[in-house]
């Protein structure tokens, strides 16, 4: 069973290790720690063995929450961990009266695009040459989820425990 909990400073090294495992341009432990200091929403998905299954960080900016990073360890992918983390970010935006959750995603990241669209995110526009990778630059989709009284998470989104 997975539970969501707030990230602690002691989690930052494990988060950096996970990010190195799953992304081309990983965050350092210091970057995760800085988001904690800034008061960003920093969440950990933790299985019963207290290891790290996934993490998400979002920061309030003006009238929206910006999803800065979300990642799930490969052995936990396609098991609802990313969906639960994303649902928790959306719920925070809704309970704090922000108008939207915004994110950028690589156009080649089909699994993430599928998840975001299934959760109700809409593409706003394409941002050219946003991500740098081993094969050069890649465009990003800028997407958002509109919050409000009429907004609801799409079917299958599970409420966080924390």
Short mmCIF file of N, CA and C in Angstrom, two decimals:
data_model
loop_
_atom_site.label_atom_id
_atom_site.label_comp_id
_atom_site.label_asym_id
_atom_site.label_seq_id
_atom_site.Cartn_x
_atom_site.Cartn_y
_atom_site.Cartn_z
N UNK A 1 0.85 -1.19 0.00
CA UNK A 1 0.00 0.00 0.00
C UNK A 1 0.89 1.25 0.00
N UNK A 2 0.46 2.25 -0.73
CA UNK A 2 1.20 3.51 -0.83
C UNK A 2 0.49 4.56 0.00
N UNK A 3 1.25 5.33 0.73
CA UNK A 3 0.68 6.50 1.41
C UNK A 3 1.44 7.73 0.95
N UNK A 4 0.74 8.85 0.89
CA UNK A 4 1.37 10.13 0.57
C UNK A 4 1.66 10.85 1.86
N UNK A 5 2.83 11.50 1.91
CA UNK A 5 3.21 12.27 3.08
C UNK A 5 4.05 13.45 2.63
N UNK A 6 4.18 14.46 3.50
CA UNK A 6 5.05 15.59 3.17
C UNK A 6 6.52 15.14 3.08
N UNK A 7 7.24 15.73 2.16
CA UNK A 7 8.67 15.47 2.03
C UNK A 7 9.39 16.11 3.21
N UNK A 8 10.43 15.44 3.68
CA UNK A 8 11.29 15.95 4.74
C UNK A 8 12.67 16.22 4.16
N UNK A 9 13.46 17.02 4.86
CA UNK A 9 14.83 17.29 4.41
C UNK A 9 15.60 15.97 4.26
N UNK A 10 15.32 15.02 5.12
CA UNK A 10 16.01 13.73 5.05
C UNK A 10 15.65 12.92 3.81
N UNK A 11 14.62 13.33 3.08
CA UNK A 11 14.21 12.65 1.84
C UNK A 11 14.92 13.19 0.60
N UNK A 12 15.59 14.32 0.71
CA UNK A 12 16.08 15.01 -0.49
C UNK A 12 17.12 14.20 -1.27
N UNK A 13 17.98 13.48 -0.59
CA UNK A 13 18.98 12.66 -1.30
C UNK A 13 18.29 11.54 -2.07
N UNK A 14 17.33 10.86 -1.45
CA UNK A 14 16.60 9.80 -2.14
C UNK A 14 15.82 10.36 -3.33
N UNK A 15 15.27 11.56 -3.19
CA UNK A 15 14.55 12.19 -4.31
C UNK A 15 15.50 12.50 -5.46
N UNK A 16 16.69 13.00 -5.13
CA UNK A 16 17.69 13.28 -6.16
C UNK A 16 18.13 11.99 -6.85
N UNK A 17 18.29 10.92 -6.08
CA UNK A 17 18.64 9.62 -6.66
C UNK A 17 17.56 9.14 -7.62
N UNK A 18 16.29 9.26 -7.21
CA UNK A 18 15.18 8.88 -8.07
C UNK A 18 15.17 9.72 -9.34
N UNK A 19 15.37 11.02 -9.19
CA UNK A 19 15.35 11.91 -10.35
C UNK A 19 16.45 11.54 -11.35
N UNK A 20 17.63 11.18 -10.84
CA UNK A 20 18.72 10.75 -11.71
C UNK A 20 18.34 9.48 -12.47
N UNK A 21 17.55 8.64 -11.84
CA UNK A 21 17.14 7.37 -12.45
C UNK A 21 16.12 7.57 -13.57
N UNK A 22 15.32 8.62 -13.50
CA UNK A 22 14.19 8.73 -14.43
C UNK A 22 14.22 9.94 -15.36
N UNK A 23 15.13 10.90 -15.14
CA UNK A 23 15.12 12.09 -16.00
C UNK A 23 16.49 12.38 -16.59
N UNK A 24 16.48 13.06 -17.72
CA UNK A 24 17.73 13.41 -18.40
C UNK A 24 18.45 14.57 -17.71
N UNK A 25 17.70 15.43 -17.05
CA UNK A 25 18.28 16.60 -16.38
C UNK A 25 17.78 16.61 -14.94
N UNK A 26 18.38 15.78 -14.08
CA UNK A 26 17.85 15.61 -12.72
C UNK A 26 18.13 16.78 -11.79
N UNK A 27 17.29 16.89 -10.80
CA UNK A 27 17.48 17.85 -9.72
C UNK A 27 18.51 17.30 -8.74
N UNK A 28 19.19 18.20 -8.05
CA UNK A 28 20.10 17.81 -6.98
C UNK A 28 19.34 17.78 -5.65
N UNK A 29 19.95 17.17 -4.65
CA UNK A 29 19.34 17.16 -3.31
C UNK A 29 19.15 18.59 -2.82
N UNK A 30 20.09 19.48 -3.15
CA UNK A 30 19.98 20.89 -2.73
C UNK A 30 18.77 21.56 -3.37
N UNK A 31 18.44 21.21 -4.60
CA UNK A 31 17.27 21.80 -5.25
C UNK A 31 15.98 21.35 -4.57
N UNK A 32 15.92 20.08 -4.19
CA UNK A 32 14.74 19.60 -3.45
C UNK A 32 14.65 20.32 -2.10
N UNK A 33 15.79 20.46 -1.42
CA UNK A 33 15.80 21.14 -0.12
C UNK A 33 15.36 22.59 -0.25
N UNK A 34 15.77 23.24 -1.33
CA UNK A 34 15.37 24.64 -1.54
C UNK A 34 13.86 24.77 -1.68
N UNK A 35 13.22 23.83 -2.37
CA UNK A 35 11.76 23.88 -2.50
C UNK A 35 11.09 23.71 -1.15
N UNK A 36 11.66 22.88 -0.28
CA UNK A 36 11.13 22.76 1.08
C UNK A 36 11.23 24.09 1.81
N UNK A 37 12.39 24.74 1.69
CA UNK A 37 12.59 26.04 2.35
C UNK A 37 11.64 27.10 1.82
N UNK A 38 11.32 27.03 0.54
CA UNK A 38 10.42 28.02 -0.08
C UNK A 38 8.96 27.78 0.29
N UNK A 39 8.66 26.65 0.92
CA UNK A 39 7.28 26.36 1.28
C UNK A 39 6.47 25.75 0.17
N UNK A 40 7.14 25.20 -0.84
CA UNK A 40 6.43 24.52 -1.93
C UNK A 40 5.73 23.28 -1.38
N UNK A 41 4.75 22.81 -2.11
CA UNK A 41 4.10 21.54 -1.78
C UNK A 41 5.04 20.43 -2.24
N UNK A 42 5.60 19.70 -1.30
CA UNK A 42 6.57 18.65 -1.59
C UNK A 42 6.04 17.35 -1.01
N UNK A 43 5.70 16.42 -1.88
CA UNK A 43 5.06 15.17 -1.46
C UNK A 43 5.90 13.95 -1.80
N UNK A 44 5.79 12.96 -0.94
CA UNK A 44 6.45 11.68 -1.11
C UNK A 44 5.37 10.60 -1.19
N UNK A 45 5.54 9.67 -2.11
CA UNK A 45 4.72 8.46 -2.16
C UNK A 45 5.57 7.34 -1.56
N UNK A 46 5.08 6.80 -0.46
CA UNK A 46 5.88 5.86 0.33
C UNK A 46 5.14 4.54 0.50
N UNK A 47 5.74 3.42 0.07
CA UNK A 47 5.13 2.11 0.32
C UNK A 47 5.37 1.66 1.76
N UNK A 48 4.81 0.53 2.10
CA UNK A 48 4.90 0.01 3.47
C UNK A 48 6.33 -0.16 3.96
N UNK A 49 7.27 -0.42 3.05
CA UNK A 49 8.66 -0.62 3.49
C UNK A 49 9.41 0.69 3.69
N UNK A 50 8.71 1.83 3.57
CA UNK A 50 9.25 3.18 3.78
C UNK A 50 10.31 3.58 2.76
N UNK A 51 10.35 2.89 1.63
CA UNK A 51 11.23 3.32 0.54
C UNK A 51 10.53 4.46 -0.21
N UNK A 52 11.13 4.92 -1.28
CA UNK A 52 10.56 6.01 -2.06
C UNK A 52 9.98 5.45 -3.35
N UNK A 53 8.66 5.56 -3.52
CA UNK A 53 8.01 5.12 -4.75
C UNK A 53 7.86 6.27 -5.74
N UNK A 54 7.71 7.49 -5.22
CA UNK A 54 7.54 8.65 -6.09
C UNK A 54 7.55 9.93 -5.30
N UNK A 55 7.57 11.05 -6.04
CA UNK A 55 7.57 12.36 -5.40
C UNK A 55 6.96 13.38 -6.37
N UNK A 56 6.51 14.48 -5.80
CA UNK A 56 5.99 15.59 -6.60
C UNK A 56 6.26 16.89 -5.86
N UNK A 57 6.54 17.93 -6.63
CA UNK A 57 6.74 19.27 -6.07
C UNK A 57 5.96 20.27 -6.91
N UNK A 58 5.20 21.10 -6.23
CA UNK A 58 4.45 22.17 -6.89
C UNK A 58 4.61 23.44 -6.07
N UNK A 59 4.65 24.56 -6.76
CA UNK A 59 4.84 25.85 -6.10
C UNK A 59 3.73 26.81 -6.52
N UNK A 60 3.15 27.53 -5.55
CA UNK A 60 2.16 28.54 -5.92
C UNK A 60 2.86 29.74 -6.57
N UNK A 61 2.32 30.19 -7.69
CA UNK A 61 2.85 31.35 -8.39
C UNK A 61 1.67 32.18 -8.89
N UNK A 62 1.56 33.38 -8.37
CA UNK A 62 0.45 34.26 -8.71
C UNK A 62 -0.87 33.56 -8.42
N UNK A 63 -1.67 33.23 -9.45
CA UNK A 63 -2.99 32.63 -9.22
C UNK A 63 -3.05 31.16 -9.63
N UNK A 64 -1.88 30.52 -9.75
CA UNK A 64 -1.87 29.11 -10.15
C UNK A 64 -0.79 28.35 -9.38
N UNK A 65 -0.94 27.05 -9.35
CA UNK A 65 0.12 26.17 -8.85
C UNK A 65 0.89 25.67 -10.06
N UNK A 66 2.21 25.66 -9.95
CA UNK A 66 3.07 25.19 -11.03
C UNK A 66 3.67 23.86 -10.59
N UNK A 67 3.35 22.79 -11.30
CA UNK A 67 3.94 21.48 -11.02
C UNK A 67 5.37 21.52 -11.55
N UNK A 68 6.33 21.55 -10.64
CA UNK A 68 7.73 21.66 -11.03
C UNK A 68 8.33 20.32 -11.42
N UNK A 69 7.99 19.29 -10.67
CA UNK A 69 8.49 17.96 -10.98
C UNK A 69 7.58 16.91 -10.36
N UNK A 70 7.51 15.80 -11.04
CA UNK A 70 6.79 14.63 -10.53
C UNK A 70 7.51 13.42 -11.10
N UNK A 71 7.73 12.44 -10.26
CA UNK A 71 8.45 11.26 -10.73
C UNK A 71 8.07 10.02 -9.94
N UNK A 72 8.08 8.90 -10.62
CA UNK A 72 7.73 7.63 -10.01
C UNK A 72 8.81 6.61 -10.38
N UNK A 73 9.28 5.89 -9.38
CA UNK A 73 10.27 4.85 -9.60
C UNK A 73 9.72 3.84 -10.61
N UNK A 74 10.55 3.37 -11.57
CA UNK A 74 10.04 2.50 -12.63
C UNK A 74 9.21 1.31 -12.15
N UNK A 75 9.62 0.67 -11.07
CA UNK A 75 8.86 -0.50 -10.61
C UNK A 75 7.49 -0.14 -10.03
N UNK A 76 7.25 1.14 -9.79
CA UNK A 76 5.95 1.59 -9.28
C UNK A 76 5.11 2.29 -10.36
N UNK A 77 5.66 2.45 -11.55
CA UNK A 77 4.90 3.10 -12.62
C UNK A 77 3.73 2.23 -13.05
N UNK A 78 2.69 2.89 -13.53
CA UNK A 78 1.45 2.25 -13.99
C UNK A 78 0.71 1.51 -12.88
N UNK A 79 0.90 1.99 -11.64
CA UNK A 79 0.20 1.42 -10.49
C UNK A 79 -0.59 2.49 -9.73
N UNK A 80 -0.77 3.66 -10.35
CA UNK A 80 -1.57 4.71 -9.73
C UNK A 80 -0.82 5.68 -8.84
N UNK A 81 0.49 5.51 -8.73
CA UNK A 81 1.28 6.39 -7.85
C UNK A 81 1.31 7.81 -8.40
N UNK A 82 1.64 7.96 -9.67
CA UNK A 82 1.66 9.29 -10.29
C UNK A 82 0.30 9.96 -10.24
N UNK A 83 -0.74 9.17 -10.47
CA UNK A 83 -2.12 9.69 -10.43
C UNK A 83 -2.45 10.22 -9.03
N UNK A 84 -2.05 9.50 -8.00
CA UNK A 84 -2.32 9.94 -6.62
C UNK A 84 -1.55 11.21 -6.29
N UNK A 85 -0.29 11.27 -6.71
CA UNK A 85 0.51 12.47 -6.46
C UNK A 85 -0.11 13.67 -7.17
N UNK A 86 -0.48 13.50 -8.42
CA UNK A 86 -1.08 14.58 -9.20
C UNK A 86 -2.42 15.00 -8.61
N UNK A 87 -3.22 14.04 -8.18
CA UNK A 87 -4.51 14.36 -7.55
C UNK A 87 -4.31 15.19 -6.28
N UNK A 88 -3.26 14.90 -5.52
CA UNK A 88 -2.98 15.66 -4.30
C UNK A 88 -2.61 17.10 -4.63
N UNK A 89 -1.85 17.30 -5.70
CA UNK A 89 -1.49 18.67 -6.12
C UNK A 89 -2.75 19.42 -6.55
N UNK A 90 -3.60 18.77 -7.33
CA UNK A 90 -4.84 19.41 -7.78
C UNK A 90 -5.72 19.77 -6.59
N UNK A 91 -5.85 18.86 -5.66
CA UNK A 91 -6.68 19.14 -4.48
C UNK A 91 -6.13 20.32 -3.68
N UNK A 92 -4.82 20.42 -3.56
CA UNK A 92 -4.24 21.57 -2.85
C UNK A 92 -4.59 22.86 -3.57
N UNK A 93 -4.51 22.85 -4.89
CA UNK A 93 -4.88 24.04 -5.65
C UNK A 93 -6.34 24.40 -5.42
N UNK A 94 -7.20 23.40 -5.43
CA UNK A 94 -8.63 23.65 -5.23
C UNK A 94 -8.94 24.14 -3.83
N UNK A 95 -8.28 23.60 -2.83
CA UNK A 95 -8.57 24.00 -1.45
C UNK A 95 -7.93 25.33 -1.07
N UNK A 96 -7.02 25.82 -1.90
CA UNK A 96 -6.40 27.11 -1.63
C UNK A 96 -6.89 28.18 -2.61
N UNK A 97 -7.96 27.87 -3.33
CA UNK A 97 -8.63 28.82 -4.23
C UNK A 97 -7.75 29.36 -5.35
N UNK A 98 -6.83 28.54 -5.83
CA UNK A 98 -6.06 28.93 -7.01
C UNK A 98 -6.84 28.52 -8.25
N UNK A 99 -6.63 29.21 -9.36
CA UNK A 99 -7.45 28.99 -10.55
C UNK A 99 -7.01 27.81 -11.39
N UNK A 100 -5.72 27.39 -11.26
CA UNK A 100 -5.27 26.29 -12.11
C UNK A 100 -3.99 25.66 -11.57
N UNK A 101 -3.69 24.50 -12.15
CA UNK A 101 -2.39 23.85 -11.98
C UNK A 101 -1.78 23.82 -13.37
N UNK A 102 -0.56 24.30 -13.50
CA UNK A 102 0.12 24.39 -14.78
C UNK A 102 1.36 23.51 -14.75
N UNK A 103 1.72 22.95 -15.91
CA UNK A 103 2.92 22.13 -16.01
C UNK A 103 3.48 22.18 -17.43
N UNK A 104 4.73 21.77 -17.55
CA UNK A 104 5.35 21.55 -18.85
C UNK A 104 5.71 20.07 -18.93
N UNK A 105 5.61 19.51 -20.13
CA UNK A 105 5.94 18.10 -20.33
C UNK A 105 6.58 17.93 -21.71
N UNK A 106 7.60 17.09 -21.76
CA UNK A 106 8.24 16.80 -23.05
C UNK A 106 7.21 16.24 -24.02
N UNK A 107 7.26 16.68 -25.26
CA UNK A 107 6.29 16.17 -26.24
C UNK A 107 6.49 14.68 -26.49
N UNK A 108 7.68 14.15 -26.22
CA UNK A 108 7.94 12.72 -26.43
C UNK A 108 7.50 11.86 -25.25
N UNK A 109 7.11 12.46 -24.13
CA UNK A 109 6.76 11.70 -22.93
C UNK A 109 5.29 11.29 -23.01
N UNK A 110 5.04 10.27 -23.80
CA UNK A 110 3.66 9.83 -24.08
C UNK A 110 2.94 9.34 -22.82
N UNK A 111 3.65 8.64 -21.94
CA UNK A 111 3.00 8.14 -20.71
C UNK A 111 2.52 9.30 -19.85
N UNK A 112 3.36 10.32 -19.69
CA UNK A 112 2.96 11.48 -18.88
C UNK A 112 1.83 12.24 -19.55
N UNK A 113 1.92 12.44 -20.85
CA UNK A 113 0.84 13.13 -21.57
C UNK A 113 -0.49 12.40 -21.39
N UNK A 114 -0.45 11.08 -21.48
CA UNK A 114 -1.67 10.29 -21.29
C UNK A 114 -2.24 10.49 -19.89
N UNK A 115 -1.38 10.44 -18.87
CA UNK A 115 -1.83 10.64 -17.49
C UNK A 115 -2.43 12.03 -17.32
N UNK A 116 -1.72 13.06 -17.78
CA UNK A 116 -2.20 14.43 -17.59
C UNK A 116 -3.55 14.64 -18.27
N UNK A 117 -3.69 14.14 -19.49
CA UNK A 117 -4.97 14.30 -20.18
C UNK A 117 -6.07 13.50 -19.50
N UNK A 118 -5.75 12.31 -19.01
CA UNK A 118 -6.75 11.50 -18.30
C UNK A 118 -7.20 12.18 -17.01
N UNK A 119 -6.33 12.99 -16.42
CA UNK A 119 -6.65 13.70 -15.18
C UNK A 119 -7.35 15.04 -15.45
N UNK A 120 -7.52 15.41 -16.71
CA UNK A 120 -8.24 16.63 -17.03
C UNK A 120 -7.39 17.81 -17.43
N UNK A 121 -6.09 17.62 -17.61
CA UNK A 121 -5.23 18.71 -18.08
C UNK A 121 -5.46 18.92 -19.57
N UNK A 122 -5.40 20.18 -19.98
CA UNK A 122 -5.58 20.55 -21.38
C UNK A 122 -4.30 21.19 -21.89
N UNK A 123 -3.87 20.87 -23.11
CA UNK A 123 -2.70 21.55 -23.68
C UNK A 123 -3.06 23.00 -24.01
N UNK A 124 -2.18 23.91 -23.62
CA UNK A 124 -2.38 25.33 -23.92
C UNK A 124 -1.61 25.73 -25.17
N UNK A 125 -0.32 25.39 -25.19
CA UNK A 125 0.51 25.71 -26.34
C UNK A 125 1.81 24.91 -26.28
N UNK A 126 2.50 24.91 -27.39
CA UNK A 126 3.78 24.21 -27.50
C UNK A 126 4.90 25.21 -27.27
N UNK A 127 5.82 24.87 -26.38
CA UNK A 127 6.96 25.74 -26.08
C UNK A 127 8.20 25.15 -26.77
N UNK A 128 8.70 25.82 -27.81
CA UNK A 128 9.83 25.27 -28.58
C UNK A 128 11.13 25.21 -27.76
N UNK A 129 11.89 24.16 -28.03
CA UNK A 129 13.24 24.01 -27.48
C UNK A 129 13.31 24.25 -25.97
N UNK A 130 12.40 23.67 -25.24
CA UNK A 130 12.31 23.90 -23.79
C UNK A 130 13.22 22.96 -23.01
N UNK A 131 13.29 21.71 -23.44
CA UNK A 131 14.10 20.71 -22.74
C UNK A 131 15.36 20.40 -23.55
N UNK A 132 16.47 20.31 -22.84
CA UNK A 132 17.71 19.90 -23.49
C UNK A 132 17.96 18.43 -23.15
N UNK A 133 18.28 17.65 -24.15
CA UNK A 133 18.53 16.23 -23.94
C UNK A 133 19.79 15.79 -24.66
N UNK A 134 20.10 14.52 -24.61
CA UNK A 134 21.32 14.02 -25.24
C UNK A 134 21.31 14.16 -26.76
N UNK A 135 20.12 14.23 -27.34
CA UNK A 135 20.00 14.36 -28.79
C UNK A 135 19.64 15.78 -29.22
N UNK A 136 19.86 16.75 -28.35
CA UNK A 136 19.54 18.13 -28.68
C UNK A 136 18.33 18.63 -27.91
N UNK A 137 17.68 19.63 -28.46
CA UNK A 137 16.56 20.29 -27.79
C UNK A 137 15.24 19.62 -28.15
N UNK A 138 14.31 19.69 -27.20
CA UNK A 138 12.98 19.12 -27.42
C UNK A 138 11.92 20.11 -26.97
N UNK A 139 10.83 20.16 -27.71
CA UNK A 139 9.71 21.02 -27.35
C UNK A 139 8.95 20.46 -26.15
N UNK A 140 8.20 21.34 -25.52
CA UNK A 140 7.34 20.96 -24.40
C UNK A 140 5.91 21.39 -24.69
N UNK A 141 4.97 20.63 -24.15
CA UNK A 141 3.59 21.09 -24.10
C UNK A 141 3.40 21.79 -22.76
N UNK A 142 2.81 22.96 -22.79
CA UNK A 142 2.38 23.63 -21.57
C UNK A 142 0.91 23.26 -21.41
N UNK A 143 0.59 22.70 -20.25
CA UNK A 143 -0.77 22.21 -20.01
C UNK A 143 -1.30 22.79 -18.71
N UNK A 144 -2.61 22.88 -18.61
CA UNK A 144 -3.17 23.30 -17.33
C UNK A 144 -4.47 22.58 -17.00
N UNK A 145 -4.75 22.57 -15.72
CA UNK A 145 -5.97 22.01 -15.16
C UNK A 145 -6.68 23.17 -14.48
N UNK A 146 -7.89 23.47 -14.92
CA UNK A 146 -8.67 24.57 -14.34
C UNK A 146 -9.39 24.10 -13.09
N UNK A 147 -9.19 24.79 -12.00
CA UNK A 147 -9.88 24.46 -10.76
C UNK A 147 -11.15 25.30 -10.65
N UNK A 148 -11.89 25.08 -9.60
CA UNK A 148 -13.11 25.84 -9.37
C UNK A 148 -14.22 24.93 -8.91
N UNK A 149 -15.34 25.53 -8.59
CA UNK A 149 -16.46 24.77 -8.05
C UNK A 149 -16.92 23.66 -8.99
N UNK A 150 -16.82 23.89 -10.29
CA UNK A 150 -17.29 22.88 -11.24
C UNK A 150 -16.20 21.90 -11.64
N UNK A 151 -14.96 22.15 -11.22
CA UNK A 151 -13.90 21.23 -11.62
C UNK A 151 -13.93 19.99 -10.75
N UNK A 152 -13.72 18.87 -11.37
CA UNK A 152 -13.62 17.61 -10.63
C UNK A 152 -12.50 16.81 -11.26
N UNK A 153 -11.88 15.99 -10.45
CA UNK A 153 -10.86 15.10 -10.98
C UNK A 153 -11.55 14.05 -11.82
N UNK A 154 -10.89 13.63 -12.88
CA UNK A 154 -11.44 12.60 -13.74
C UNK A 154 -11.57 11.29 -12.98
N UNK A 155 -12.41 10.43 -13.46
CA UNK A 155 -12.63 9.13 -12.81
C UNK A 155 -11.32 8.40 -12.64
N UNK A 156 -11.19 7.74 -11.52
CA UNK A 156 -9.99 6.97 -11.25
C UNK A 156 -8.96 7.70 -10.42
N UNK A 157 -9.12 9.00 -10.24
CA UNK A 157 -8.17 9.74 -9.41
C UNK A 157 -8.50 9.46 -7.95
N UNK A 158 -7.51 9.03 -7.22
CA UNK A 158 -7.74 8.65 -5.83
C UNK A 158 -7.35 9.78 -4.90
N UNK A 159 -8.08 9.93 -3.85
CA UNK A 159 -7.77 10.96 -2.85
C UNK A 159 -6.50 10.58 -2.11
N UNK A 160 -5.66 11.57 -1.80
CA UNK A 160 -4.47 11.28 -1.02
C UNK A 160 -4.84 10.99 0.42
N UNK A 161 -4.00 10.24 1.09
CA UNK A 161 -4.22 9.94 2.50
C UNK A 161 -3.69 11.04 3.39
N UNK A 162 -2.75 11.81 2.89
CA UNK A 162 -2.13 12.84 3.73
C UNK A 162 -2.64 14.21 3.35
#
